[in-house]
Each structure stands twice: as structure tokens, then as C-alpha cells.
């Protein structure tokens, strides 16, 4: 694909926006795809929903809506597009399908999974419910539709505490992120039965790393995702969902910040926060990084990677997501 004059003119404004985080030589590779995808999505009445961990050329170049997993689920329920392309991972595409069952939902790479989602099955949840009869099940949205179908109410990192409190019970089964479960336990009086799932990205951060960064960067604000180990969250100034972290930076404009999360977050928001210096040891999500512009173009052109689920699973799993959305952020 050529980086010709037509492409250059059509994409120039986007490049101006992200030139601080992308060298021109890299842009020449992305721009033809961006131009073609943006034209084709209009022709096909498709919408591209992107998670905050997508790379800048996706986040700023082609996404119609970029957000955390809660807002993506809500947006999927509202869109009037015929096709939803999820620039994210499999559970996010499934959740979009649950919220818009009559739409065509496409995922550009079916292997874009999630270590949390793959740590538990619907059968595991059924066994837990037998072991703890009557105890409500709260599942992180990072789960398969089969798990959601066995769940009373879903949550994301943006509303986990609020959802657990809303149940007004003494005990909940909280799945599958053990660290998020521990975080919720610190914020409520509810007894939490957890599962040993972890996020392979956030599990790599440790307390020493955080303390060293703070020592070497006086005044720095350190903000962490709640999927991090508890001691990392404790050593940080703030914990919140990906959008919560973005809003923290926008609202507080710290001189220096470290986002204890996936690498693309700092790149994406550097663009709108030019006066903030981002200090980055960060970790890459190998699943999120499976989504690329060439795969998105292929998926849009050929309508491949469709999310198909049986009606019973859709009906059961949707209830748990709808309950979460009704409770909100
Ligand atoms: P958010 O809900 O905060 O966007 O997080 C989703 C996720 O997968 C983080 O690792
Ligand atoms: Fe899953 Fe972690 Fe990747 Fe998020 S960052 S998609 S929780 S593996």
C-alpha cells in the first residue's frame, strides 16, 4: 500500500496529533491502512470500538470510540452501526455481542485472549455455586460468556467495589482476578471467596520497582490498575480502571506520572497531555497487541472473525452484564 498524496492529505491531521509519539517513518506504514479503513467503515456502516490499550495508530487513527471495558460495553449497546469491530480482546467482543445480539460483531484476531478470562470456565463456576449455595457470584467482565451465564452480576475495575456493595450481602464469590478480589476486600466489609486468576501483564509489577521510581523521581504521581498485586496498589497514589487512570492525569496534570499498566496507555494520552512527563517501565499485553491495522482491514473487508454464540448463552450472560450497566460506574 502506497503512502501517496491522497493518503497524506487525508491523514495529515491525525499525524499532527500523534507526531510526538510516532516517528514519520512509522507513520508512512500506518497511514495507507488508516485511510482505507476509515473510508471502508463509512461505506459499510461499521463502528470501531477500541480499548485504551490499543496502539496509538488504532486509538487515534481509526477508533470511533476508545475507552475502558465498562464504557465499551455500554457503547456497544447504543451504537446504530450494522457492524461492530472490537479492537480489543475476545471477552470484549463477546460482551459487545451480548449487548447488541442482532449486530455483526467482529474481532480482528480470534487468538486475542486474556489470562484472566482463560483461567476459569462455566463448569468451574457451577462447582463453586454447589460448594457455596446461595452465595451470589460477581464476575469480572474479563470472562467468557459461559462464565457470565453462571454469574449474578458482572463488574469491571471501574465499578467492582460499587457492585459488591450494591448486593448488600455478607459474602460473595468474586471471580476470577485474585488481586482485584483482594482490592475489593480492602474497600468493603464483605467476605470474598476468590479464584486464583491473574493478569499476566499487571502481575509483573512489583513494590520495589515502584519504590525505586518514587525515590528517583521526587514528586512523581504513581497510578496503578487494580489488577496489580496488592502491595503495588498500596505503594501507589491512586488505583482505577484504565479510563479512571486517564481521567486522573487529565484532571490533575501531574508534572511526572507513572502509569502502572499496559504500555500503550502512556503513548495514547501523552498526545492530549503534552505537559505531563510519563515515566515508563510498563508491560505489554501480548493479547491486545495481536490487533493490528492490517488485521482490522482484513476483518472489515471480508467480515471475518465473527462472534457467534448460541441464543441461550446470550440470554443468560446478557442479564449479568445488563445488571452491571444498570448499577453503573
Ligand atoms: P479496564 O476495564 O480498566 O479497561 O481494564 C480492562 C483490562 O483488561 C485491563 O487489563
Ligand atoms: Fe487480560 Fe491483562 Fe491483557 Fe487486560 S492486560 S486483556 S487483563 S491479559
Short mmCIF file of C-alpha atoms and ligand atoms in Angstrom, two decimals:
data_model
loop_
_atom_site.label_atom_id
_atom_site.label_comp_id
_atom_site.label_asym_id
_atom_site.label_seq_id
_atom_site.Cartn_x
_atom_site.Cartn_y
_atom_site.Cartn_z
CA UNK A 1 0.00 0.00 0.00
CA UNK A 2 1.27 3.40 -1.02
CA UNK A 3 1.80 6.45 1.13
CA UNK A 4 0.72 8.69 -1.77
CA UNK A 5 -0.52 12.28 -1.91
CA UNK A 6 -4.19 11.34 -1.40
CA UNK A 7 -3.32 9.34 1.74
CA UNK A 8 -1.02 12.06 3.00
CA UNK A 9 -3.71 14.75 2.67
CA UNK A 10 -6.46 12.61 4.19
CA UNK A 11 -4.41 11.58 7.23
CA UNK A 12 -2.32 14.68 7.85
CA UNK A 13 -4.49 15.97 10.73
CA UNK A 14 -4.26 12.65 12.54
CA UNK A 15 -0.49 12.57 12.19
CA UNK A 16 -0.18 16.13 13.51
CA UNK A 17 -1.95 14.94 16.63
CA UNK A 18 0.26 11.95 17.31
CA UNK A 19 3.62 13.01 15.86
CA UNK A 20 5.07 13.31 19.37
CA UNK A 21 4.70 9.58 19.94
CA UNK A 22 5.27 8.28 16.40
CA UNK A 23 8.24 8.79 14.04
CA UNK A 24 7.38 9.81 10.46
CA UNK A 25 8.87 6.64 9.03
CA UNK A 26 6.42 4.55 11.08
CA UNK A 27 3.51 6.78 10.07
CA UNK A 28 4.24 6.10 6.38
CA UNK A 29 3.47 2.42 7.04
CA UNK A 30 0.27 3.03 9.03
CA UNK A 31 -1.30 5.91 7.07
CA UNK A 32 -2.43 3.92 3.97
CA UNK A 33 -4.23 1.42 6.22
CA UNK A 34 -5.81 4.19 8.27
CA UNK A 35 -7.08 5.91 5.13
CA UNK A 36 -8.53 2.70 3.68
CA UNK A 37 -10.13 1.57 6.96
CA UNK A 38 -11.72 4.98 7.58
CA UNK A 39 -13.22 5.01 4.08
CA UNK A 40 -14.46 1.44 4.24
CA UNK A 41 -16.04 1.70 7.67
CA UNK A 42 -18.24 4.57 6.41
CA UNK A 43 -19.28 2.59 3.32
CA UNK A 44 -20.20 -0.43 5.45
CA UNK A 45 -21.74 1.50 8.36
CA UNK A 46 -19.25 -0.12 10.73
CA UNK A 47 -18.03 1.25 14.02
CA UNK A 48 -14.63 0.57 15.55
CA UNK A 49 -14.58 0.32 19.33
CA UNK A 50 -11.07 0.33 20.79
CA UNK A 51 -9.81 -0.47 24.25
CA UNK A 52 -7.41 2.02 25.87
CA UNK A 53 -4.53 -0.50 25.44
CA UNK A 54 -4.63 -0.36 21.66
CA UNK A 55 -1.64 1.22 19.93
CA UNK A 56 -1.75 4.96 19.01
CA UNK A 57 -2.36 4.36 15.28
CA UNK A 58 -5.53 2.44 16.21
CA UNK A 59 -6.56 4.57 19.20
CA UNK A 60 -6.11 7.92 17.42
CA UNK A 61 -6.23 6.81 13.78
CA UNK A 62 -9.35 4.72 13.27
CA UNK A 63 -11.27 4.23 16.53
CA UNK A 64 -14.73 5.80 16.69
CA UNK A 65 -14.79 5.27 20.42
CA UNK A 66 -11.88 4.41 22.77
CA UNK A 67 -12.48 3.57 26.41
CA UNK A 68 -12.25 1.14 29.30
CA UNK A 69 -14.13 -2.15 29.23
CA UNK A 70 -17.21 -0.78 31.02
CA UNK A 71 -17.69 2.10 28.58
CA UNK A 72 -17.07 -0.22 25.61
CA UNK A 73 -19.90 -2.48 26.80
CA UNK A 74 -22.25 0.50 27.17
CA UNK A 75 -21.28 1.93 23.78
CA UNK A 76 -21.87 -1.44 22.10
CA UNK A 77 -25.45 -1.38 23.39
CA UNK A 78 -26.07 2.10 21.95
CA UNK A 79 -24.49 2.05 18.51
CA UNK A 80 -26.61 2.30 15.38
CA UNK A 81 -23.88 0.77 13.19
CA UNK A 82 -24.53 -2.52 11.38
CA UNK A 83 -21.08 -3.91 12.16
CA UNK A 84 -19.08 -3.55 15.36
CA UNK A 85 -15.34 -4.18 15.11
CA UNK A 86 -13.78 -4.70 18.51
CA UNK A 87 -10.18 -3.53 18.63
CA UNK A 88 -9.59 -5.32 21.90
CA UNK A 89 -9.66 -8.89 23.16
CA UNK A 90 -12.11 -11.75 22.82
CA UNK A 91 -14.11 -11.17 26.02
CA UNK A 92 -14.71 -7.56 24.95
CA UNK A 93 -16.05 -8.68 21.57
CA UNK A 94 -18.29 -11.25 23.26
CA UNK A 95 -19.57 -8.61 25.66
CA UNK A 96 -20.36 -6.33 22.70
CA UNK A 97 -22.31 -9.19 21.10
CA UNK A 98 -24.25 -9.73 24.35
CA UNK A 99 -25.19 -6.06 24.40
CA UNK A 100 -26.06 -5.94 20.69
CA UNK A 101 -27.08 -9.51 19.77
CA UNK A 102 -28.58 -8.51 16.43
CA UNK A 103 -25.43 -6.81 15.19
CA UNK A 104 -22.49 -8.38 13.42
CA UNK A 105 -19.60 -8.24 15.91
CA UNK A 106 -16.12 -8.91 14.52
CA UNK A 107 -12.79 -9.47 16.25
CA UNK A 108 -9.71 -8.97 14.03
CA UNK A 109 -7.79 -11.83 15.68
CA UNK A 110 -9.65 -14.64 17.40
CA UNK A 111 -6.49 -15.52 19.36
CA UNK A 112 -6.57 -12.19 21.21
CA UNK A 113 -7.48 -13.68 24.58
CA UNK A 114 -6.85 -12.76 28.21
CA UNK A 115 -5.09 -14.68 31.01
CA UNK A 116 -7.93 -13.84 33.40
CA UNK A 117 -10.66 -14.96 31.05
CA UNK A 118 -8.90 -18.25 30.25
CA UNK A 119 -8.34 -19.04 33.95
CA UNK A 120 -11.95 -20.11 34.57
CA UNK A 121 -14.81 -21.94 32.81
CA UNK A 122 -18.56 -22.06 33.24
CA UNK A 123 -18.14 -25.54 34.78
CA UNK A 124 -15.77 -24.13 37.44
CA UNK A 125 -18.41 -21.58 38.40
CA UNK A 126 -21.12 -24.26 38.64
CA UNK A 127 -18.88 -26.25 41.01
CA UNK A 128 -18.27 -23.16 43.16
CA UNK A 129 -22.01 -22.50 43.34
CA UNK A 130 -22.54 -26.08 44.54
CA UNK A 131 -19.87 -25.56 47.20
CA UNK A 132 -21.27 -22.21 48.36
CA UNK A 133 -25.04 -22.45 47.79
CA UNK A 134 -26.88 -19.14 47.84
CA UNK A 135 -23.73 -17.01 47.71
CA UNK A 136 -24.03 -14.51 44.82
CA UNK A 137 -21.45 -14.65 42.03
CA UNK A 138 -19.80 -11.44 40.85
CA UNK A 139 -17.63 -11.97 37.76
CA UNK A 140 -15.17 -9.58 36.27
CA UNK A 141 -16.13 -8.69 32.72
CA UNK A 142 -12.78 -10.33 31.73
CA UNK A 143 -14.54 -13.72 31.48
CA UNK A 144 -16.11 -15.83 28.75
CA UNK A 145 -19.84 -15.67 28.01
CA UNK A 146 -20.14 -19.17 29.56
CA UNK A 147 -18.87 -17.79 32.86
CA UNK A 148 -21.10 -14.73 32.57
CA UNK A 149 -24.07 -17.05 32.02
CA UNK A 150 -23.41 -18.54 35.51
CA UNK A 151 -22.94 -15.09 37.06
CA UNK A 152 -25.38 -12.93 39.03
CA UNK A 153 -23.76 -9.62 38.17
CA UNK A 154 -20.63 -8.62 36.26
CA UNK A 155 -18.22 -5.87 37.21
CA UNK A 156 -15.19 -4.13 35.78
CA UNK A 157 -12.29 -2.50 37.57
CA UNK A 158 -14.27 0.76 37.33
CA UNK A 159 -17.15 -0.45 39.48
CA UNK A 160 -16.11 -3.66 41.29
CA UNK A 161 -16.44 -2.10 44.76
CA UNK A 162 -19.77 -0.44 43.95
CA UNK A 163 -21.19 -3.68 42.52
CA UNK A 164 -20.16 -5.78 45.53
CA UNK A 165 -21.57 -3.18 47.96
CA UNK A 166 -24.80 -2.97 45.96
CA UNK A 167 -25.60 -6.62 46.73
CA UNK A 168 -25.90 -5.87 50.48
CA UNK A 169 -24.74 -9.37 51.46
CA UNK A 170 -22.11 -10.67 53.87
CA UNK A 171 -20.34 -12.96 51.40
CA UNK A 172 -19.74 -13.03 47.63
CA UNK A 173 -17.95 -15.29 45.18
CA UNK A 174 -15.74 -12.86 43.23
CA UNK A 175 -14.15 -14.21 40.02
CA UNK A 176 -11.56 -14.65 38.57
CA UNK A 177 -8.99 -11.94 39.47
CA UNK A 178 -7.47 -12.73 42.84
CA UNK A 179 -5.79 -9.31 43.12
CA UNK A 180 -8.94 -7.40 42.22
CA UNK A 181 -10.78 -9.54 44.79
CA UNK A 182 -8.20 -8.55 47.41
CA UNK A 183 -8.55 -4.90 46.40
CA UNK A 184 -12.35 -5.10 46.78
CA UNK A 185 -11.89 -6.76 50.18
CA UNK A 186 -9.85 -3.74 51.35
CA UNK A 187 -12.68 -1.39 50.33
CA UNK A 188 -15.67 -3.29 51.81
CA UNK A 189 -16.67 -5.41 54.81
CA UNK A 190 -17.88 -8.22 52.57
CA UNK A 191 -16.25 -11.66 52.85
CA UNK A 192 -14.82 -12.52 49.44
CA UNK A 193 -14.40 -16.01 48.05
CA UNK A 194 -11.91 -15.56 45.23
CA UNK A 195 -10.32 -17.50 42.36
CA UNK A 196 -6.61 -17.69 41.59
CA UNK A 197 -6.73 -15.87 38.24
CA UNK A 198 -4.16 -13.18 37.45
CA UNK A 199 -3.47 -10.72 34.69
CA UNK A 200 -0.08 -11.66 33.21
CA UNK A 201 0.61 -8.01 32.44
CA UNK A 202 -0.09 -6.41 35.82
CA UNK A 203 1.35 -9.31 37.80
CA UNK A 204 4.81 -8.37 36.51
CA UNK A 205 4.97 -5.12 38.51
CA UNK A 206 6.45 -5.21 41.99
CA UNK A 207 6.69 -2.99 45.02
CA UNK A 208 10.50 -2.49 44.80
CA UNK A 209 10.21 -1.17 41.27
CA UNK A 210 7.56 1.34 42.38
CA UNK A 211 9.53 2.46 45.42
CA UNK A 212 12.71 2.93 43.34
CA UNK A 213 10.88 5.01 40.78
CA UNK A 214 9.45 7.19 43.53
CA UNK A 215 12.90 7.61 45.09
CA UNK A 216 14.47 8.60 41.75
CA UNK A 217 11.64 10.92 40.70
CA UNK A 218 10.68 13.21 43.59
CA UNK A 219 7.08 14.45 43.34
CA UNK A 220 6.04 11.78 40.82
CA UNK A 221 2.44 10.50 40.90
CA UNK A 222 2.17 6.75 40.56
CA UNK A 223 -1.19 5.43 39.41
CA UNK A 224 -2.00 1.74 39.18
CA UNK A 225 -4.61 -0.55 37.69
CA UNK A 226 -6.44 -2.65 40.32
CA UNK A 227 -5.27 -5.83 38.56
CA UNK A 228 -1.81 -5.15 40.06
CA UNK A 229 -0.59 -7.07 43.13
CA UNK A 230 -1.95 -5.52 46.38
CA UNK A 231 1.47 -4.27 47.54
CA UNK A 232 1.87 -2.37 44.25
CA UNK A 233 -1.53 -0.72 44.70
CA UNK A 234 -0.61 0.16 48.26
CA UNK A 235 2.64 1.78 47.10
CA UNK A 236 0.76 3.86 44.50
CA UNK A 237 -1.08 7.20 44.82
CA UNK A 238 -4.24 6.12 43.02
CA UNK A 239 -5.87 2.96 41.65
CA UNK A 240 -8.51 2.95 38.95
CA UNK A 241 -9.73 1.46 35.69
CA UNK A 242 -7.91 2.42 32.50
CA UNK A 243 -10.33 5.33 31.97
CA UNK A 244 -10.08 6.22 35.67
CA UNK A 245 -6.30 6.48 35.26
CA UNK A 246 -6.66 8.62 32.13
CA UNK A 247 -9.06 10.98 33.92
CA UNK A 248 -6.67 11.22 36.87
CA UNK A 249 -3.93 12.51 34.54
CA UNK A 250 -6.30 14.88 32.70
CA UNK A 251 -7.70 16.33 35.91
CA UNK A 252 -4.52 16.54 37.99
CA UNK A 253 -1.94 17.32 35.29
CA UNK A 254 0.95 15.94 37.37
CA UNK A 255 4.41 17.06 36.22
CA UNK A 256 5.57 13.45 36.18
CA UNK A 257 3.49 10.31 36.26
CA UNK A 258 3.98 6.58 36.06
CA UNK A 259 1.02 4.53 34.84
CA UNK A 260 1.43 1.08 36.32
CA UNK A 261 -0.26 -0.73 33.48
CA UNK A 262 -0.03 -1.62 29.78
CA UNK A 263 2.46 0.36 27.66
CA UNK A 264 0.12 1.95 25.11
CA UNK A 265 -1.75 3.92 27.78
CA UNK A 266 1.07 6.45 28.22
CA UNK A 267 1.58 6.80 24.45
CA UNK A 268 -2.13 7.35 23.82
CA UNK A 269 -2.67 10.01 26.42
CA UNK A 270 0.65 11.78 26.03
CA UNK A 271 -0.99 13.31 22.94
CA UNK A 272 -3.67 15.14 24.96
CA UNK A 273 -1.41 15.89 27.93
CA UNK A 274 1.72 17.47 26.41
CA UNK A 275 2.90 18.98 29.69
CA UNK A 276 2.92 15.70 31.60
CA UNK A 277 6.11 13.62 31.60
CA UNK A 278 5.41 9.91 31.52
CA UNK A 279 7.97 7.69 33.25
CA UNK A 280 7.69 4.22 31.86
CA UNK A 281 8.63 0.95 32.92
CA UNK A 282 5.43 -0.59 31.57
CA UNK A 283 4.37 -4.04 30.39
CA UNK A 284 2.90 -5.08 27.08
CA UNK A 285 -0.27 -7.18 26.78
CA UNK A 286 0.53 -9.83 24.13
CA UNK A 287 -3.19 -10.32 23.51
CA UNK A 288 -4.05 -6.67 22.93
CA UNK A 289 -1.02 -6.39 20.65
CA UNK A 290 -2.38 -9.09 18.36
CA UNK A 291 -4.75 -6.47 16.95
CA UNK A 292 -3.09 -4.57 14.11
CA UNK A 293 -4.21 -2.29 11.27
CA UNK A 294 -3.73 -4.97 8.54
CA UNK A 295 -5.87 -7.41 10.57
CA UNK A 296 -8.56 -4.78 11.13
CA UNK A 297 -8.64 -4.01 7.40
CA UNK A 298 -8.92 -7.70 6.52
CA UNK A 299 -11.68 -8.18 9.07
CA UNK A 300 -13.61 -5.18 7.74
CA UNK A 301 -13.17 -6.12 4.06
CA UNK A 302 -14.02 -9.80 4.41
CA UNK A 303 -16.18 -9.66 7.56
CA UNK A 304 -14.12 -12.40 9.19
CA UNK A 305 -13.79 -13.12 12.91
CA UNK A 306 -17.50 -13.00 13.65
CA UNK A 307 -18.55 -13.69 17.25
CA UNK A 308 -21.16 -16.44 17.21
CA UNK A 309 -22.93 -17.63 20.36
CA UNK A 310 -25.98 -19.76 20.99
CA UNK A 311 -29.15 -17.89 21.98
CA UNK A 312 -29.40 -19.47 25.45
CA UNK A 313 -25.88 -18.34 26.40
CA UNK A 314 -26.59 -14.86 25.03
CA UNK A 315 -29.81 -14.56 27.03
CA UNK A 316 -28.30 -15.79 30.31
CA UNK A 317 -24.98 -13.99 30.03
CA UNK A 318 -26.55 -10.70 28.94
CA UNK A 319 -28.51 -10.41 32.18
CA UNK A 320 -25.33 -10.24 34.27
CA UNK A 321 -23.85 -7.53 32.04
CA UNK A 322 -27.10 -5.54 31.95
CA UNK A 323 -27.30 -5.62 35.75
CA UNK A 324 -23.78 -4.21 35.90
CA UNK A 325 -24.55 -1.46 33.39
CA UNK A 326 -27.68 -0.50 35.35
CA UNK A 327 -25.63 -0.07 38.53
CA UNK A 328 -23.08 1.98 36.57
CA UNK A 329 -19.70 3.39 37.41
P1 LIG B 1 -10.37 -1.70 32.15
O1 LIG B 1 -11.74 -2.21 32.41
O2 LIG B 1 -9.82 -0.89 33.26
O3 LIG B 1 -10.32 -1.01 30.82
O4 LIG B 1 -9.39 -2.95 32.08
C1 LIG B 1 -9.53 -3.99 31.19
C2 LIG B 1 -8.33 -4.81 31.14
O5 LIG B 1 -8.26 -5.82 30.51
C3 LIG B 1 -7.20 -4.33 31.93
O6 LIG B 1 -6.17 -5.20 31.90
FE1 LIG B 2 -6.25 -9.65 30.06
FE2 LIG B 2 -4.30 -8.49 31.40
FE3 LIG B 2 -4.32 -8.32 28.77
FE4 LIG B 2 -6.14 -6.98 30.22
S1 LIG B 2 -3.94 -6.66 30.18
S2 LIG B 2 -6.53 -8.20 28.40
S3 LIG B 2 -6.46 -8.41 31.90
S4 LIG B 2 -4.10 -10.20 29.97
#
